[in-house]
Coordinates of C-alpha atoms in Angstrom, one line a residue:
X1 CA 133.5 108.6 87.1
X2 CA 132.6 111.3 90.6
X3 CA 128.6 109.3 90.2
X4 CA 130.4 106.3 90.0
X5 CA 132.8 106.7 93.1
X6 CA 129.4 108.5 95.6
X7 CA 127.4 105.4 93.9
X8 CA 130.4 103.2 95.5
X9 CA 130.6 104.9 99.0
X10 CA 126.8 104.8 99.0
X11 CA 127.0 101.0 98.6
X12 CA 129.3 101.1 101.5
X13 CA 127.6 103.4 103.4
X14 CA 124.6 100.7 103.6
X15 CA 125.7 97.5 103.1
X16 CA 127.8 95.6 105.9
X17 CA 129.5 93.9 103.8
X18 CA 130.8 96.0 101.3
X19 CA 135.0 95.9 102.5
X20 CA 135.6 97.8 99.5
X21 CA 134.7 100.2 96.7
X22 CA 137.3 97.6 94.4
X23 CA 135.1 94.9 96.0
X24 CA 131.6 96.5 94.9
X25 CA 132.8 97.2 91.6
X26 CA 133.5 93.8 90.1
X27 CA 130.8 92.0 92.2
X28 CA 127.8 93.6 92.8
X29 CA 125.7 92.7 90.5
X30 CA 123.4 96.2 91.4
X31 CA 126.4 97.8 90.8
X32 CA 126.8 96.6 87.2
X33 CA 123.4 96.8 86.4
X34 CA 123.1 100.5 87.0
X35 CA 125.8 101.5 84.8
X36 CA 124.4 99.1 82.5
X37 CA 121.3 100.9 82.2
X38 CA 122.5 104.3 82.2
X39 CA 124.1 102.8 78.6
X40 CA 121.4 102.1 77.6
X41 CA 119.1 105.2 78.8
X42 CA 121.6 107.4 76.6
X43 CA 121.1 105.3 73.8
X44 CA 116.9 105.1 75.0
X45 CA 117.2 109.0 74.4
X46 CA 118.8 109.3 71.3
X47 CA 116.3 107.2 69.5
X48 CA 118.6 103.9 69.7
X49 CA 115.6 102.2 71.0
X50 CA 116.5 98.3 69.6
X51 CA 120.7 98.6 71.0
X52 CA 119.2 100.3 74.2
X53 CA 116.7 97.2 74.2
X54 CA 120.0 94.7 73.6
X55 CA 121.7 96.6 76.1
X56 CA 119.3 96.2 79.0
X57 CA 118.4 92.5 77.7
X58 CA 121.8 91.4 78.4
X59 CA 122.5 92.8 81.9
X60 CA 118.9 91.5 83.0
X61 CA 120.6 87.8 81.7
X62 CA 123.9 88.5 83.9
X63 CA 122.4 90.2 86.7
X64 CA 119.0 89.5 86.9
X65 CA 117.8 93.0 87.1
X66 CA 115.3 94.3 84.5
X67 CA 115.3 97.7 84.0
X68 CA 113.9 99.3 81.2
X69 CA 115.8 101.5 79.0
X70 CA 113.7 104.3 79.3
X71 CA 113.2 104.4 83.2
X72 CA 114.7 107.2 84.9
X73 CA 117.1 106.9 87.7
X74 CA 118.6 109.1 90.1
X75 CA 121.9 109.4 91.8
X76 CA 123.5 107.0 94.4
X77 CA 121.1 104.5 93.7
X78 CA 121.8 101.6 95.6
X79 CA 119.7 97.8 94.9
X80 CA 120.7 95.4 97.4
X81 CA 121.1 91.9 95.9
X82 CA 119.4 92.8 93.4
X83 CA 118.1 89.7 92.2
X84 CA 114.1 89.7 90.3
X85 CA 114.2 93.6 90.6
X86 CA 111.8 94.6 87.7
X87 CA 111.4 98.5 86.7
X88 CA 109.1 99.8 83.9
X89 CA 109.9 102.6 81.2
X90 CA 107.9 104.9 82.6
X91 CA 109.2 104.6 86.8
X92 CA 111.5 107.6 88.0
X93 CA 113.5 106.8 91.0
X94 CA 115.4 110.0 92.7
X95 CA 118.6 110.4 94.7
X96 CA 119.8 108.1 97.5
X97 CA 116.7 105.7 97.1
X98 CA 117.4 101.7 98.6
X99 CA 116.2 98.9 96.7
X100 CA 115.9 95.3 98.0
X101 CA 115.4 92.0 95.7
X102 CA 111.8 91.2 94.4
X103 CA 110.9 94.6 94.2
X104 CA 108.8 95.4 91.2
X105 CA 107.9 99.3 90.3
X106 CA 105.2 98.1 87.5
X107 CA 102.6 99.5 85.5
X108 CA 98.9 98.7 85.6
X109 CA 96.9 98.1 82.3
X110 CA 97.3 98.9 78.6
X111 CA 97.8 102.1 79.6
X112 CA 100.4 104.8 77.1
X113 CA 102.2 107.2 78.5
X114 CA 103.3 108.2 82.3
X115 CA 102.2 104.4 83.8
X116 CA 105.1 103.3 86.3
X117 CA 105.2 104.7 89.6
X118 CA 107.3 108.1 90.5
X119 CA 109.9 107.6 93.9
X120 CA 111.4 110.6 95.3
X121 CA 115.1 110.7 97.4
X122 CA 115.6 108.6 100.3
X123 CA 113.3 106.6 99.6
X124 CA 113.5 102.4 101.0
X125 CA 110.9 99.6 99.2
X126 CA 112.0 96.9 101.2
X127 CA 112.4 93.2 99.8
X128 CA 109.2 91.5 97.5
X129 CA 107.1 94.8 98.0
X130 CA 105.2 95.7 94.9
X131 CA 104.2 99.7 93.4
X132 CA 102.1 99.5 90.7
X133 CA 100.7 102.5 89.0
X134 CA 101.7 106.0 87.8
X135 CA 101.6 107.7 91.3
X136 CA 104.4 108.9 93.6
X137 CA 105.7 108.1 96.5
X138 CA 107.0 110.9 98.7
X139 CA 110.7 111.9 99.9
X140 CA 111.9 110.2 103.0
X141 CA 109.1 106.9 102.4
X142 CA 109.3 103.8 103.5
X143 CA 107.7 100.2 101.4
X144 CA 107.6 97.7 104.5
X145 CA 108.7 94.0 102.8
X146 CA 106.2 92.3 100.6
X147 CA 103.9 94.9 100.7
X148 CA 100.9 95.9 97.1
X149 CA 101.5 99.8 97.2
X150 CA 98.5 100.9 95.0
X151 CA 98.1 104.6 95.7
X152 CA 100.3 107.6 96.4
X153 CA 102.7 107.4 99.6
X154 CA 103.0 110.6 101.4
X155 CA 106.8 111.9 102.4
X156 CA 108.3 110.9 105.5
X157 CA 105.9 108.0 106.1
X158 CA 105.2 104.1 105.6
X159 CA 103.4 101.6 103.8
X160 CA 102.8 98.4 104.6
X161 CA 99.7 95.4 104.1
X162 CA 98.1 94.1 101.0
X163 CA 96.7 96.2 99.9
X164 CA 99.7 98.6 101.7
X165 CA 98.0 101.7 104.3
X166 CA 99.7 104.2 105.4
X167 CA 101.2 104.9 108.8
X168 CA 102.5 108.9 108.9
X169 CA 105.0 110.0 111.3
X170 CA 104.4 113.3 112.5
X171 CA 106.8 115.6 113.7
X172 CA 110.3 113.4 112.8
X173 CA 112.3 113.9 110.0
X174 CA 113.1 110.5 109.1
X175 CA 115.3 108.6 107.0
X176 CA 114.5 105.0 106.5
X177 CA 117.0 104.1 103.9
X178 CA 120.0 105.5 105.4
X179 CA 118.9 103.8 108.3
X180 CA 118.4 101.1 106.5
X181 CA 115.3 99.7 108.0
X182 CA 112.8 97.3 106.8
X183 CA 111.1 95.3 109.5
X184 CA 110.4 97.7 112.2
X185 CA 107.4 98.8 111.0
X186 CA 103.9 99.5 112.4
X187 CA 101.0 97.5 111.2
X188 CA 97.7 99.1 111.3
X189 CA 95.6 96.2 111.0
X190 CA 96.6 94.4 113.7
X191 CA 96.2 97.8 115.6
X192 CA 92.6 97.9 114.6
X193 CA 91.7 94.0 115.3
X194 CA 93.7 94.6 118.5
X195 CA 91.9 97.7 119.5
X196 CA 88.1 95.9 117.8
X197 CA 89.0 93.2 120.7
X198 CA 89.2 94.8 123.4
X199 CA 86.4 97.0 122.6
X200 CA 84.2 93.9 122.7
X201 CA 85.8 92.5 126.0
X202 CA 84.4 96.1 128.1
X203 CA 81.3 95.4 126.1
X204 CA 80.8 91.7 127.2
X205 CA 81.8 93.2 130.4
X206 CA 79.1 95.6 130.9
X207 CA 76.4 93.4 129.9
X208 CA 77.7 90.6 132.1
X209 CA 77.3 93.2 135.3
X210 CA 74.0 94.4 134.3
X211 CA 72.5 91.2 134.0
X212 CA 73.8 89.9 137.0
X213 CA 72.6 92.9 138.9
X214 CA 68.7 92.6 137.4
X215 CA 69.0 95.5 135.9
X216 CA 66.4 94.2 132.8
X217 CA 63.7 91.3 132.6
X218 CA 64.8 87.8 133.6
X219 CA 68.2 88.6 134.6
X220 CA 70.1 87.2 137.7
X221 CA 71.3 83.7 138.5
X222 CA 68.5 81.1 137.7
X223 CA 66.9 79.3 140.9
X224 CA 66.4 76.1 141.2
X225 CA 62.4 75.6 141.7
X226 CA 61.0 73.4 144.4
X227 CA 60.3 70.1 143.9
X228 CA 58.2 69.9 146.3
X229 CA 56.6 73.1 146.2
X230 CA 56.3 72.2 142.4
X231 CA 54.2 68.7 143.5
X232 CA 51.9 70.4 146.3
X233 CA 50.7 73.1 143.5
X234 CA 49.7 70.4 141.2

């Protein structure tokens, strides 16, 4: 019961539309999916795999959220909206994490053993993000909406893009999940293209200056030939 109360409080803290704990408990599919997963995970740990899978599939049918019974989920886990979320068998989620709809914590290939990602504490995963593979997303990290993450994400950093690149936040203690901020991110590809464009413009200006100053043979503006002189030479 204490775990349920603190989970409902976490929903209220991170969702401005959550008016009361009773409303969250009765109407929020993320809460229902988490409760059902606790039940399914209990049966899974006691080798009652069929019953565990039955509970998880029933939950998937009613909530639109698919969590494998083998997944390990920490406390105060918040699922916002939730439709289309898939969490694989060996995935692990730490405390105080926030996940939006359409997120996949998936594996790669047909590997046995650990094949799904591990999320640290206080991780935010934006809607539609894909995290694929048996690596860790560090504490206080943020996965931007629509990103595809294929390698480890350091703590206190942001992963952006397809495939995702890391934007590290130096010297700051960030709490993206608490701030519920999934859009205010830097785009490293755009920044690199902007820097490249600026350098290209600079090179073009230098070449123009050298050309018009006569810095190399054939430089300088072309002077039209005098037709009379041309005819006399003939």
